[in-house]
Short mmCIF file of C-alpha atoms and ligand atoms in Angstrom, two decimals:
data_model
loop_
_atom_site.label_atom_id
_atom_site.label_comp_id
_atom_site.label_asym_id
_atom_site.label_seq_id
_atom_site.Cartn_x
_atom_site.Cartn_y
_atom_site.Cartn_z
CA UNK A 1 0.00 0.00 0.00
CA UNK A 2 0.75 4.00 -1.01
CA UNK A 3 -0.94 6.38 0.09
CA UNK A 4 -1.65 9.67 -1.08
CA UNK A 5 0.05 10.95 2.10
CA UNK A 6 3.36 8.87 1.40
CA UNK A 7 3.88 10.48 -1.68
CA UNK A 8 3.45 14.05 -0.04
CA UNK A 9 6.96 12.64 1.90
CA UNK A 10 9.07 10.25 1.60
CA UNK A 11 7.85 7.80 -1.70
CA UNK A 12 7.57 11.24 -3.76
CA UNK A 13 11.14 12.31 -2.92
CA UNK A 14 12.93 8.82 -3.34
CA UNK A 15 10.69 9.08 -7.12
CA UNK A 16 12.01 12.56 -7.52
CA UNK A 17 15.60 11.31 -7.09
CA UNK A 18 14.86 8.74 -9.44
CA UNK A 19 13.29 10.38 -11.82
CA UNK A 20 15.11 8.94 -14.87
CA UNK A 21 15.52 5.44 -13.96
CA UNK A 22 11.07 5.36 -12.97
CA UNK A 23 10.55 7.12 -16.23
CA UNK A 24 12.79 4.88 -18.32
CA UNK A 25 10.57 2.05 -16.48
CA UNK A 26 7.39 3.66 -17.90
CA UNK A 27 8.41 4.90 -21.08
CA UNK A 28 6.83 2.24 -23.07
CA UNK A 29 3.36 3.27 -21.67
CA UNK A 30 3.46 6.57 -22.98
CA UNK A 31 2.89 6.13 -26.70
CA UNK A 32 -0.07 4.21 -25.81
CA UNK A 33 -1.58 6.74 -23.92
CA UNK A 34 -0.78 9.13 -26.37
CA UNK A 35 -2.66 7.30 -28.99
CA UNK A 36 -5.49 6.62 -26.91
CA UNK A 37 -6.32 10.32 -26.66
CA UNK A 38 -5.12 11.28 -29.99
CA UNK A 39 -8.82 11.48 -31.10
CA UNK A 40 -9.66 12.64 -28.32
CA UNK A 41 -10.99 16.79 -28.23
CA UNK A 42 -9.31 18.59 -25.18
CA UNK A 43 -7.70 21.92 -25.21
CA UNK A 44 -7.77 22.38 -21.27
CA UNK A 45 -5.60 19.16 -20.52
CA UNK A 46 -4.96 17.77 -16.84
CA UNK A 47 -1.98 15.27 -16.28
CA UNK A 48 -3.49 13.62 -12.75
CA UNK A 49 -0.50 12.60 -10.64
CA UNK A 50 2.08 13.44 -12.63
CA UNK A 51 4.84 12.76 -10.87
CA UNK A 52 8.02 13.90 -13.02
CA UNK A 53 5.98 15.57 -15.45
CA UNK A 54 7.41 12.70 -18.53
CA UNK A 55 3.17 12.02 -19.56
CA UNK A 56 2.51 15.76 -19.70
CA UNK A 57 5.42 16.88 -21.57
CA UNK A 58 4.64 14.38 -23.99
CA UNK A 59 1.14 15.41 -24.55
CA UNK A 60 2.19 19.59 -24.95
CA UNK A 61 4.50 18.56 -27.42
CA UNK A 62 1.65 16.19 -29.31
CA UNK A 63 -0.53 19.29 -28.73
CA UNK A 64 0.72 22.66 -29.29
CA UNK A 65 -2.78 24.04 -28.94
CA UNK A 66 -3.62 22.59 -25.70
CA UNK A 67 -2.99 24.21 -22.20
CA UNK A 68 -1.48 21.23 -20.18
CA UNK A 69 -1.64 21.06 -16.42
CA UNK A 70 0.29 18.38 -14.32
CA UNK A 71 -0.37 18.21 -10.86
CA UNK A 72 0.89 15.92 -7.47
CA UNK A 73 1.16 15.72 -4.10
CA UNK A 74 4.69 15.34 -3.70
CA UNK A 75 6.50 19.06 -4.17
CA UNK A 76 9.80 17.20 -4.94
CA UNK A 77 8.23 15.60 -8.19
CA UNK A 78 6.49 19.14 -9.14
CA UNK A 79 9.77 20.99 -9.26
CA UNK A 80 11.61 18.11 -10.87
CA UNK A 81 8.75 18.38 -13.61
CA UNK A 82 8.99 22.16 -13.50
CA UNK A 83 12.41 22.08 -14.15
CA UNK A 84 11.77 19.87 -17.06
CA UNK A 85 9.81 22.33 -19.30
CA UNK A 86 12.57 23.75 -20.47
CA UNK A 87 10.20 27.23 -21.07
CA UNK A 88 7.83 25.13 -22.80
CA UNK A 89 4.60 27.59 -23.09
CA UNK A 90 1.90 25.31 -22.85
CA UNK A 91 2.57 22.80 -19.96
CA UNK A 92 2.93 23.87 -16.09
CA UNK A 93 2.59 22.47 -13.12
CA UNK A 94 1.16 22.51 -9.49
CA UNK A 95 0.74 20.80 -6.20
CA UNK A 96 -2.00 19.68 -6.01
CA UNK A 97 -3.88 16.92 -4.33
CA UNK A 98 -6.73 15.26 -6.85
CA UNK A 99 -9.37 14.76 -4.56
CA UNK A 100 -9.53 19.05 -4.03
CA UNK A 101 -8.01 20.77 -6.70
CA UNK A 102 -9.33 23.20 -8.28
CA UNK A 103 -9.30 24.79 -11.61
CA UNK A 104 -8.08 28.29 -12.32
CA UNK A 105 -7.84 28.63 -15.52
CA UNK A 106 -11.03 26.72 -16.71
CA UNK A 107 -12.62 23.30 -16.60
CA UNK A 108 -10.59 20.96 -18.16
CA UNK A 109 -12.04 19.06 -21.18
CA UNK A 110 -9.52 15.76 -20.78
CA UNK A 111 -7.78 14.56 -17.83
CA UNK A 112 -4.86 12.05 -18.33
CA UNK A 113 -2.55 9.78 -16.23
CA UNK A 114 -0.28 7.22 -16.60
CA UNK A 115 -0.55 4.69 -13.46
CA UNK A 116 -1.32 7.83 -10.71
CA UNK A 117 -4.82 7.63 -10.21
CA UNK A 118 -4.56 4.46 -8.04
CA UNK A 119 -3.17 5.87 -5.32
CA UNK A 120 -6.04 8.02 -4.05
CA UNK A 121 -7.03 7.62 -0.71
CA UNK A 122 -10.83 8.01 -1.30
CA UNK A 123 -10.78 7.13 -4.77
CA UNK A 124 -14.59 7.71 -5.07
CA UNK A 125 -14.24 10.78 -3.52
CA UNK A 126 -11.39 11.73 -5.96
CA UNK A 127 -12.75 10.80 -9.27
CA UNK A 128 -16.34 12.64 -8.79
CA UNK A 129 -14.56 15.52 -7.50
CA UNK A 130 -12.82 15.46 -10.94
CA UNK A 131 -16.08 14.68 -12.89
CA UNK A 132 -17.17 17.55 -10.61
CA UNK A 133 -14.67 20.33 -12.01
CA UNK A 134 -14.82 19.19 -15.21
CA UNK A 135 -16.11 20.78 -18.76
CA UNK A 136 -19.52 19.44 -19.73
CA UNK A 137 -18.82 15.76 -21.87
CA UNK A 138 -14.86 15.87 -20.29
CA UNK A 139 -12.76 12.61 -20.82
CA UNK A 140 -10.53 10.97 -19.03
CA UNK A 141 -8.17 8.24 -19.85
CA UNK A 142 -5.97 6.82 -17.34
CA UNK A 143 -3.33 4.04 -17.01
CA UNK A 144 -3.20 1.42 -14.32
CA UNK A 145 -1.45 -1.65 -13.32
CA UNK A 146 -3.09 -5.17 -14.12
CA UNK A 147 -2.72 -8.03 -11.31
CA UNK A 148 0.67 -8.86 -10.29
CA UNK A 149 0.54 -11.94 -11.52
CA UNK A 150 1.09 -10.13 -14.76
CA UNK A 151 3.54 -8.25 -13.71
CA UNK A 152 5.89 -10.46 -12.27
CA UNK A 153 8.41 -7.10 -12.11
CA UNK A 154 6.80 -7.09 -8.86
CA UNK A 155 5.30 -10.49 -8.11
CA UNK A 156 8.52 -12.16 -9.26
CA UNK A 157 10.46 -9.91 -6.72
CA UNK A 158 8.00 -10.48 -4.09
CA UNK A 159 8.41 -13.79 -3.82
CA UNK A 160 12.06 -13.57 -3.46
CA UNK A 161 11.04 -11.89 -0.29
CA UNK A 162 8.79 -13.80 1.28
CA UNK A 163 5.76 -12.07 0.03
CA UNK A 164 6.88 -8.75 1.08
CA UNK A 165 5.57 -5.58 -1.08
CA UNK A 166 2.46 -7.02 -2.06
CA UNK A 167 0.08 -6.36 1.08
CA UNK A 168 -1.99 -9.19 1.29
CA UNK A 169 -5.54 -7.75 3.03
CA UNK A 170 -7.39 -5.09 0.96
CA UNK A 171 -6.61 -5.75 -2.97
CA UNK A 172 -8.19 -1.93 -3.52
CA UNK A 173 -5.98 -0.29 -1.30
CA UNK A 174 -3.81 2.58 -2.48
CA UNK A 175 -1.11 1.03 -4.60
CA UNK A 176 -0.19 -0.22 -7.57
CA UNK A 177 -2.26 -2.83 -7.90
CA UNK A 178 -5.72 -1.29 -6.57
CA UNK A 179 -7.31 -0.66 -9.93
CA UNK A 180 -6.50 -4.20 -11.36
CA UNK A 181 -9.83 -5.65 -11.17
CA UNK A 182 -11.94 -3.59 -14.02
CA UNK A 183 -15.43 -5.11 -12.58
CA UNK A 184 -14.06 -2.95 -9.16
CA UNK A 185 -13.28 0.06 -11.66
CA UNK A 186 -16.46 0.39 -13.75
CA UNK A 187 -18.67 0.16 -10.61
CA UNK A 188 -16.26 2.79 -8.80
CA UNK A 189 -16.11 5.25 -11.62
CA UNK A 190 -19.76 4.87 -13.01
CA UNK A 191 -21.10 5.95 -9.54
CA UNK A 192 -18.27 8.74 -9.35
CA UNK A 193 -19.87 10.73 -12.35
CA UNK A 194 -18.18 8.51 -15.05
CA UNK A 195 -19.92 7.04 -17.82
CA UNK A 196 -18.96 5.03 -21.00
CA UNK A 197 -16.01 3.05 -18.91
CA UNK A 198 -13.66 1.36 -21.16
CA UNK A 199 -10.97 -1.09 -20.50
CA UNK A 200 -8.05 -1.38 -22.99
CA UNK A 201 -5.43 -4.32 -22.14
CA UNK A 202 -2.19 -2.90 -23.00
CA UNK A 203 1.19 -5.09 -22.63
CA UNK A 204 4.28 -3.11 -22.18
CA UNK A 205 8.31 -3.64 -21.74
CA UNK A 206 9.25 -2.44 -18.03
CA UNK A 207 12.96 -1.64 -18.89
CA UNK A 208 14.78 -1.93 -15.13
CA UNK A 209 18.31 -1.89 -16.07
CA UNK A 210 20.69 -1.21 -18.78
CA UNK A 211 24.42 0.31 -18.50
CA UNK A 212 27.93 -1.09 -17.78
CA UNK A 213 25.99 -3.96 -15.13
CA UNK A 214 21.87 -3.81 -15.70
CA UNK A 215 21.57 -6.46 -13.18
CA UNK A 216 23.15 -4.18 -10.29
CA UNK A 217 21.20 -0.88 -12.15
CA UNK A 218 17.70 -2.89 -11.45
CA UNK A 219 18.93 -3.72 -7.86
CA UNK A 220 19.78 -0.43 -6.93
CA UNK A 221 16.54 0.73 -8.41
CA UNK A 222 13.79 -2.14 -6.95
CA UNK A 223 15.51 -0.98 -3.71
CA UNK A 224 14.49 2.71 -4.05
CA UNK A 225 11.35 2.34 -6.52
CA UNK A 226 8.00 -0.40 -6.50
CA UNK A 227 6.56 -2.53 -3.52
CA UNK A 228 9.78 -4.40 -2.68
CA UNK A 229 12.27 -1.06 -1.65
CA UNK A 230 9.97 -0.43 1.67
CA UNK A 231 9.87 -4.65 2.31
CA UNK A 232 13.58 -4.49 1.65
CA UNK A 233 13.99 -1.10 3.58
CA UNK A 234 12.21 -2.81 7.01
CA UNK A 235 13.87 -6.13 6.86
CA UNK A 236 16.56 -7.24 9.63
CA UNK A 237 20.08 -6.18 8.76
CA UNK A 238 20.67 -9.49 8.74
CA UNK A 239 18.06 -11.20 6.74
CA UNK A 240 18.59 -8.50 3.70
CA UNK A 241 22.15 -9.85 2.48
CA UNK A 242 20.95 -13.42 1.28
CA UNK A 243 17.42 -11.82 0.10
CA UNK A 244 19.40 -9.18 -1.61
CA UNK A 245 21.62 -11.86 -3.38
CA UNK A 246 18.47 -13.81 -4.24
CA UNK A 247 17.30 -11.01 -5.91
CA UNK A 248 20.55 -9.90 -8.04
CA UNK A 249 20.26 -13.20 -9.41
CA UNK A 250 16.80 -13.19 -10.79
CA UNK A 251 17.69 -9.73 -12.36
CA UNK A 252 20.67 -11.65 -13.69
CA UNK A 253 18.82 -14.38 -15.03
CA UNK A 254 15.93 -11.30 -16.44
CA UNK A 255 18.95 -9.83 -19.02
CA UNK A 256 18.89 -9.75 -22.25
CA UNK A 257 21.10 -7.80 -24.69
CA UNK A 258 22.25 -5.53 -21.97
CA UNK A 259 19.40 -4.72 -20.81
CA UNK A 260 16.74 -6.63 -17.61
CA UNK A 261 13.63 -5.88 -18.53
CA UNK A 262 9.69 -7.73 -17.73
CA UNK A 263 6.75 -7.43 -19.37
CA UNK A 264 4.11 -5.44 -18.19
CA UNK A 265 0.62 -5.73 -17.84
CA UNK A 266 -1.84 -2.14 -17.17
CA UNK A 267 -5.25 -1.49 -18.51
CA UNK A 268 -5.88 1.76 -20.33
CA UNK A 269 -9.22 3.30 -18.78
CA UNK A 270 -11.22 5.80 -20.49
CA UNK A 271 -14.59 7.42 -19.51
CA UNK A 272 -16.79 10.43 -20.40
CA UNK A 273 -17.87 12.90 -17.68
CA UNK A 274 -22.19 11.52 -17.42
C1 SAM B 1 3.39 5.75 -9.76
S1 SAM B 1 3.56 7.48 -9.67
C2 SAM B 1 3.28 7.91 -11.37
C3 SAM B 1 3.86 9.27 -11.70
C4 SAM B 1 3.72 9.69 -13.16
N1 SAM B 1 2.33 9.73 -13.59
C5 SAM B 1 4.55 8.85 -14.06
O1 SAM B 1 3.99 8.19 -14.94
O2 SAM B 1 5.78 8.86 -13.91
C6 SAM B 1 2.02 8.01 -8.90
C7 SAM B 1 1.91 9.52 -8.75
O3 SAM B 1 0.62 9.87 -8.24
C8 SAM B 1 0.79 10.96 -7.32
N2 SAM B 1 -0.39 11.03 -6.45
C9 SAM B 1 -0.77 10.14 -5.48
N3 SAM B 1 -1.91 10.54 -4.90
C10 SAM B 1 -2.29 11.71 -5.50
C11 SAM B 1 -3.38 12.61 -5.35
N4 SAM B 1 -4.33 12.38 -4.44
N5 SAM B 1 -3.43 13.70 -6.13
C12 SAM B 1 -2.44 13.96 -7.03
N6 SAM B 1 -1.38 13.15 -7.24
C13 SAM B 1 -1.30 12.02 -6.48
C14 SAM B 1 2.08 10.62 -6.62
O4 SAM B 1 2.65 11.70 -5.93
C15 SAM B 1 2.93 10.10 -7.78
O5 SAM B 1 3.66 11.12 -8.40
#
C-alpha cells in the first residue's frame, strides 16, 4: 500500500531522485496513452498525478494548442517536472492533491494519467470531485497496473522476499495494484460521475536496467522504486544480504542484450464525464 500521504513525503522524494531510472521504467506506456487520446478533443488538458511531469510533456509537445496542467502531491516531483519544461509555453505544473483541486484557468475538457490515479485515498471521492470540475462531456483516460501476476516485475520480486511488497488484506488499497480488477473500476467510476467506462489491455516492456551492469542498475533501483524497496527497507540487517543476493540473481537471469527488462501488464481506462 501507497498512500496519497506517502507520496506528499518520503515515496515522492525517493521518485524525484529517481526520476530517470522510474521514467525509463514507464516509457513504453506513454505512446499508448498518447494514442489513446489522440482522437480525443481537449484543449484544457490535466496530467493527474504526474509525478516527473514525462506524460505531460509528452502530450504539450503532441498538442501545441492545448494548455497542459500536471499536478501531485509530492512538491519534490512538481519541481523536478517544473524544471523539465525547459520554457515550454503550454505545460505547467502545481501541487495539487486530486481529490480538491481546483481549476483556475477553466474546466478541463480531458484529464490524463499514466498509473497515478490508483493511489487516491478516497478514490470515489477523488474521481467525482474530478467529474465535478470538469467541462460538460470531459474525458478521461488513465493508465493502471493489471494483477501482479502479470507483472511479475513485482510479483517475481516479491516472492524472493517472502511475500513482502504485495500487502496481502485489501486488494483496492492505495497502490499499484488497486485498480487491477476492471469489474471494481467500472462500478467505482460509473457511480463517481463517469460514464462510457472502457478497459483497454495494453502489454508493455518495463525496462529496469541497462548500462555497464543492468543487473546491479535494477537492484539499486527495486531498492528505491516499487513494492519491494519499503519490504527491503524494514527487513533485519541481517536477513537483507541473502534476500538481496536472491534477488541480483533473478535480475541476472531477467537480461537480455544488456538490458533486464519484464513485461508489463496495465489497462488503459477511459470514460466520459455523465
Ligand atoms: C506511480 S507514480 C506515477 C507518476 C507519473 N504519472 C509517471 O507516470 O511517472 C504516482 C503519482 O501519483 C501521485 N499522487 C498520489 N496521490 C495523488 C493525489 N491524491 N493527487 C495527485 N497526485 C497524487 C504521486 O505523488 C505520484 O507522483
Amino acid at each position: 500500500m501507497t498512500n496519497t500521504g506517502e507520496w506528499e513525503g518520503g515515496v515522492g522524494r525517493s521518485w524525484a531522485a529517481e526520476w530517470e531510472r522510474t521514467d525509463r521504467s514507464f516509457a513504453a506506456m506513454t505512446p499508448h496513452l498518447l494514442r489513446a487520446i489522440a482522437a480525443v478533443p481537449g484543449k484544457s488538458i490535466v496530467d493527474v498525478g504526474c509525478g516527473a511531469g514525462e506524460v505531460a510533456l509528452a502530450v504539450a509537445d503532441a498538442r501545441p494548442d492545448a494548455r497542459v496542467l500536471g499536478i501531485d502531491v509530492s512538491a519534490d516531483l512538481v519541481a523536478t517536472a517544473t524544471i523539465r519544461t525547459q520554457g515550454r509555453a503550454n505545460c505547467v505544473f502545481a501541487l495539487a492533491d486530486a481529490a480538491n483541486w481546483q481549476p483556475d484557468r477553466g474546466a478541463p475538457d480531458l484529464y490524463v494519467s499514466r498509473h497515478g490515479v490508483m493511489f487516491f485515498d478516497d478514490p470515489p471521492g477523488a474521481f467525482a470531485h474530478l467529474a465535478q470540475v470538469a467541462a460538460r462531456s470531459a474525458s478521461l483516460c488513465f493508465s493502471c497496473f493489471r494483477s501482479p501476476r502479470e507483472n511479475p516485475w513485482a510479483s517475481g520480486m516479491s516472492e524472493l522476499i517472502g511475500g513482502g511488497g504485495l500487502a496481502p488484506g485489501d486488494p483496492h488499497a492505495p497502490g499499484p495494484f488497486a485498480f487491477a480488477d476492471r469489474d471494481y473500476v467500472a462500478d467505482l467510476l460509473g457511480s463517481a460521475g463517469w460514464a462510457d467506462v472502457r478497459f483497454e489491455p495494453c502489454d508493455y516492456r518495463y525496462l529496469a536496467g541497462s548500462g555497464a551492469d543492468p543487473a546491479g542498475d535494477a537492484l539499486g533501483f527495486f531498492m528505491r522504486i516499487g513494492p519491494a524497496a519499503r519490504a527491503l527497507r524494514e527487513m533485519p540487517e541481517a536477513e537483507r544480504a541473502p534476500v538481496l543476493a536472491r534477488i541480483e540473481h533473478f535480475l541476472a537471469e531477467q537480461c537480455a542484450h544488456g538490458e533486464v527488462a519484464f513485461p508489463a501488464a496495465a489497462w488503459i481506462v477511459t470514460a466520459t464525464k455523465a
